[in-house]
């Protein structure tokens, strides 16, 4: 299985004299990724903005992809910065556009985020299932080298099992640095959750000095 994850473009460029307007920025983004969309992909996903900066652009980018991509499109849905009303608006917009697959994430804690309604990805998954039961397919995050807030790898596996109980059928891993840890984690997950699709996250090296 092979998929690709894309960051949505910045639709409003910063600075006193933007080079591109929103429509031009989106068209330029599509032109850049179009060769990749021709690959035999199981799905493509669009992030909700790793830093929060592009969170409003992900659904716009997904709509632009619909006419260019024959593969299923998965939206990243981050709970930490959403109220129930925000989450419902996101789900309604995505569903109206034909979306079915969600990568459900808590999101990174940031000082600018107040007290969240959805403290965990499982909180957001439960909300989606209650609000639109059976409407979406869930993918979730996995951590072969352990999530910073997990007490142990065993605890991380228990969290993953709870996500599967809430309907997850795919797990996409955080990128990792030790292949041995990844393979051991994969084998443990496959033994405990044999029906769960495992997608190993790979981040291309763009700067050899950072490798």
Tab-separated table of C-alpha atoms in Angstrom:
chain	number	residue	atom	x	y	z
A	1	UNK	CA	0.000	0.000	0.000
A	2	UNK	CA	1.271	3.437	-0.928
A	3	UNK	CA	-0.137	6.880	-0.217
A	4	UNK	CA	0.992	10.498	-0.211
A	5	UNK	CA	0.388	13.335	2.233
A	6	UNK	CA	0.255	16.937	1.045
A	7	UNK	CA	0.456	20.244	2.862
A	8	UNK	CA	-2.168	22.695	1.593
A	9	UNK	CA	-0.820	25.859	-0.006
A	10	UNK	CA	-0.745	29.220	1.724
A	11	UNK	CA	-3.586	30.932	-0.078
A	12	UNK	CA	-2.770	34.392	1.228
A	13	UNK	CA	0.946	34.994	0.925
A	14	UNK	CA	2.533	37.260	3.498
A	15	UNK	CA	4.136	40.567	2.647
A	16	UNK	CA	3.149	43.956	1.242
A	17	UNK	CA	2.954	42.760	-2.381
A	18	UNK	CA	1.772	39.114	-2.713
A	19	UNK	CA	2.908	37.425	-5.904
A	20	UNK	CA	-0.095	35.105	-6.072
A	21	UNK	CA	-3.753	35.468	-5.240
A	22	UNK	CA	-5.685	32.578	-3.688
A	23	UNK	CA	-6.812	31.076	-7.011
A	24	UNK	CA	-3.338	31.368	-8.510
A	25	UNK	CA	-1.715	29.832	-5.429
A	26	UNK	CA	-4.065	26.842	-5.571
A	27	UNK	CA	-3.548	26.381	-9.317
A	28	UNK	CA	0.219	26.558	-8.857
A	29	UNK	CA	0.026	23.952	-6.069
A	30	UNK	CA	-2.010	21.595	-8.263
A	31	UNK	CA	0.481	21.998	-11.114
A	32	UNK	CA	3.340	21.088	-8.771
A	33	UNK	CA	1.772	17.906	-7.420
A	34	UNK	CA	-0.047	16.733	-10.572
A	35	UNK	CA	2.735	14.281	-11.609
A	36	UNK	CA	2.496	12.621	-8.197
A	37	UNK	CA	-1.264	12.232	-8.500
A	38	UNK	CA	-0.738	10.010	-11.533
A	39	UNK	CA	0.950	7.366	-9.358
A	40	UNK	CA	-1.012	4.236	-8.320
A	41	UNK	CA	-1.990	5.488	-4.859
A	42	UNK	CA	-4.218	3.829	-2.264
A	43	UNK	CA	-5.184	7.280	-1.049
A	44	UNK	CA	-3.868	10.821	-0.676
A	45	UNK	CA	-4.252	12.953	2.423
A	46	UNK	CA	-4.207	16.686	3.039
A	47	UNK	CA	-2.918	17.972	6.359
A	48	UNK	CA	-4.912	20.304	8.542
A	49	UNK	CA	-1.814	22.458	8.984
A	50	UNK	CA	0.952	21.044	11.157
A	51	UNK	CA	1.447	24.444	12.782
A	52	UNK	CA	-2.172	25.536	12.568
A	53	UNK	CA	-1.320	28.127	9.901
A	54	UNK	CA	-2.999	26.320	7.013
A	55	UNK	CA	-5.946	24.797	8.898
A	56	UNK	CA	-8.487	26.872	6.970
A	57	UNK	CA	-7.002	25.818	3.633
A	58	UNK	CA	-7.205	22.036	3.860
A	59	UNK	CA	-10.817	21.652	2.728
A	60	UNK	CA	-10.252	24.203	-0.032
A	61	UNK	CA	-7.280	22.137	-1.202
A	62	UNK	CA	-9.307	18.916	-1.056
A	63	UNK	CA	-11.999	20.446	-3.250
A	64	UNK	CA	-9.340	21.450	-5.762
A	65	UNK	CA	-7.924	17.908	-5.723
A	66	UNK	CA	-11.280	16.293	-6.484
A	67	UNK	CA	-11.059	17.133	-10.173
A	68	UNK	CA	-7.433	16.041	-10.463
A	69	UNK	CA	-7.114	12.898	-8.359
A	70	UNK	CA	-8.681	9.494	-8.979
A	71	UNK	CA	-7.494	8.131	-5.613
A	72	UNK	CA	-9.566	8.456	-2.414
A	73	UNK	CA	-8.829	11.703	-0.554
A	74	UNK	CA	-8.426	11.713	3.216
A	75	UNK	CA	-8.783	14.848	5.333
A	76	UNK	CA	-6.761	15.415	8.493
A	77	UNK	CA	-9.084	16.472	11.290
A	78	UNK	CA	-7.441	17.981	14.377
A	79	UNK	CA	-9.493	18.199	17.552
A	80	UNK	CA	-7.404	20.371	19.850
A	81	UNK	CA	-8.285	23.668	18.171
A	82	UNK	CA	-11.965	22.872	17.469
A	83	UNK	CA	-15.157	23.455	19.384
A	84	UNK	CA	-18.028	21.026	18.769
A	85	UNK	CA	-19.514	23.630	16.433
A	86	UNK	CA	-16.223	23.922	14.508
A	87	UNK	CA	-15.982	20.144	14.254
A	88	UNK	CA	-19.536	19.843	12.962
A	89	UNK	CA	-18.914	22.543	10.344
A	90	UNK	CA	-15.766	20.725	9.190
A	91	UNK	CA	-17.558	17.370	8.963
A	92	UNK	CA	-20.565	18.840	7.165
A	93	UNK	CA	-18.385	20.619	4.610
A	94	UNK	CA	-16.224	17.545	4.004
A	95	UNK	CA	-19.238	15.215	3.720
A	96	UNK	CA	-21.062	17.598	1.386
A	97	UNK	CA	-18.065	17.443	-0.932
A	98	UNK	CA	-18.192	13.640	-0.948
A	99	UNK	CA	-15.502	13.039	1.685
A	100	UNK	CA	-15.500	9.716	3.505
A	101	UNK	CA	-12.027	9.199	4.998
A	102	UNK	CA	-10.709	11.093	8.023
A	103	UNK	CA	-7.330	10.966	9.724
A	104	UNK	CA	-8.389	11.896	13.257
A	105	UNK	CA	-5.717	13.553	15.406
A	106	UNK	CA	-5.584	15.385	18.693
A	107	UNK	CA	-3.008	17.840	17.383
A	108	UNK	CA	0.038	19.386	19.004
A	109	UNK	CA	-0.473	21.385	22.176
A	110	UNK	CA	0.231	25.085	21.696
A	111	UNK	CA	0.193	28.010	24.135
A	112	UNK	CA	-2.316	29.843	21.944
A	113	UNK	CA	-4.923	27.089	22.315
A	114	UNK	CA	-7.227	27.512	25.297
A	115	UNK	CA	-8.890	24.703	27.230
A	116	UNK	CA	-9.803	22.187	24.522
A	117	UNK	CA	-13.112	20.398	24.214
A	118	UNK	CA	-11.443	17.406	22.536
A	119	UNK	CA	-8.493	16.432	24.724
A	120	UNK	CA	-7.759	13.213	22.842
A	121	UNK	CA	-8.250	11.841	19.375
A	122	UNK	CA	-10.667	9.318	20.879
A	123	UNK	CA	-12.837	12.192	22.158
A	124	UNK	CA	-13.101	13.542	18.622
A	125	UNK	CA	-13.769	10.086	17.168
A	126	UNK	CA	-16.599	9.532	19.641
A	127	UNK	CA	-18.082	12.921	18.697
A	128	UNK	CA	-17.965	12.065	14.979
A	129	UNK	CA	-19.589	8.672	15.551
A	130	UNK	CA	-22.349	10.238	17.642
A	131	UNK	CA	-22.936	13.152	15.271
A	132	UNK	CA	-22.714	11.326	11.940
A	133	UNK	CA	-22.795	7.602	12.774
A	134	UNK	CA	-21.319	5.373	10.085
A	135	UNK	CA	-20.643	8.271	7.730
A	136	UNK	CA	-16.828	8.222	7.793
A	137	UNK	CA	-13.907	5.808	7.752
A	138	UNK	CA	-11.232	6.535	10.349
A	139	UNK	CA	-7.470	6.488	10.151
A	140	UNK	CA	-5.475	7.294	13.277
A	141	UNK	CA	-1.891	8.034	14.290
A	142	UNK	CA	0.623	5.447	15.484
A	143	UNK	CA	3.918	5.965	17.332
A	144	UNK	CA	6.544	3.201	16.882
A	145	UNK	CA	9.037	5.160	18.988
A	146	UNK	CA	6.366	5.997	21.588
A	147	UNK	CA	4.278	9.116	21.941
A	148	UNK	CA	5.927	11.631	24.335
A	149	UNK	CA	2.903	11.418	26.661
A	150	UNK	CA	2.658	7.603	26.734
A	151	UNK	CA	3.936	5.796	29.790
A	152	UNK	CA	5.125	2.847	27.698
A	153	UNK	CA	4.772	1.155	24.329
A	154	UNK	CA	2.156	-1.095	25.930
A	155	UNK	CA	0.137	1.963	26.905
A	156	UNK	CA	0.386	3.251	23.331
A	157	UNK	CA	-0.931	-0.074	22.052
A	158	UNK	CA	-3.886	0.108	24.449
A	159	UNK	CA	-4.701	3.593	23.147
A	160	UNK	CA	-4.546	2.255	19.600
A	161	UNK	CA	-6.938	-0.559	20.547
A	162	UNK	CA	-9.412	2.023	21.887
A	163	UNK	CA	-9.201	3.862	18.571
A	164	UNK	CA	-9.956	0.632	16.714
A	165	UNK	CA	-12.940	0.039	19.018
A	166	UNK	CA	-14.221	3.450	17.903
A	167	UNK	CA	-13.981	2.460	14.243
A	168	UNK	CA	-10.391	3.034	13.056
A	169	UNK	CA	-9.373	0.756	10.185
A	170	UNK	CA	-6.024	2.372	9.310
A	171	UNK	CA	-3.055	3.580	11.345
A	172	UNK	CA	-0.522	6.015	9.885
A	173	UNK	CA	2.729	6.250	11.798
A	174	UNK	CA	4.680	9.274	12.838
A	175	UNK	CA	7.983	9.323	10.962
A	176	UNK	CA	10.727	7.576	12.897
A	177	UNK	CA	14.482	7.276	13.050
A	178	UNK	CA	15.115	3.636	14.008
A	179	UNK	CA	13.972	0.969	11.576
A	180	UNK	CA	14.290	-1.743	14.223
A	181	UNK	CA	11.774	0.051	16.453
A	182	UNK	CA	9.376	0.454	13.538
A	183	UNK	CA	9.508	-3.221	12.572
A	184	UNK	CA	9.042	-4.396	16.161
A	185	UNK	CA	6.070	-2.055	16.588
A	186	UNK	CA	4.565	-3.224	13.289
A	187	UNK	CA	4.785	-6.865	14.353
A	188	UNK	CA	3.177	-6.157	17.734
A	189	UNK	CA	0.321	-4.210	16.184
A	190	UNK	CA	-0.246	-6.862	13.521
A	191	UNK	CA	-0.386	-9.578	16.190
A	192	UNK	CA	-2.867	-7.641	18.385
A	193	UNK	CA	-4.925	-5.955	15.659
A	194	UNK	CA	-4.678	-8.174	12.561
A	195	UNK	CA	-7.395	-6.326	10.619
A	196	UNK	CA	-5.824	-2.883	11.038
A	197	UNK	CA	-4.069	-1.468	7.957
A	198	UNK	CA	-0.594	-0.199	8.862
A	199	UNK	CA	0.863	2.691	6.856
A	200	UNK	CA	4.434	3.625	7.738
A	201	UNK	CA	5.101	7.360	7.491
A	202	UNK	CA	8.195	8.374	5.515
A	203	UNK	CA	9.457	11.967	5.391
A	204	UNK	CA	11.729	12.663	2.389
A	205	UNK	CA	15.069	14.245	3.246
A	206	UNK	CA	15.098	17.733	1.769
A	207	UNK	CA	18.313	18.928	3.420
A	208	UNK	CA	21.214	16.472	3.635
A	209	UNK	CA	22.714	18.505	6.513
A	210	UNK	CA	19.659	17.594	8.621
A	211	UNK	CA	19.803	13.863	7.809
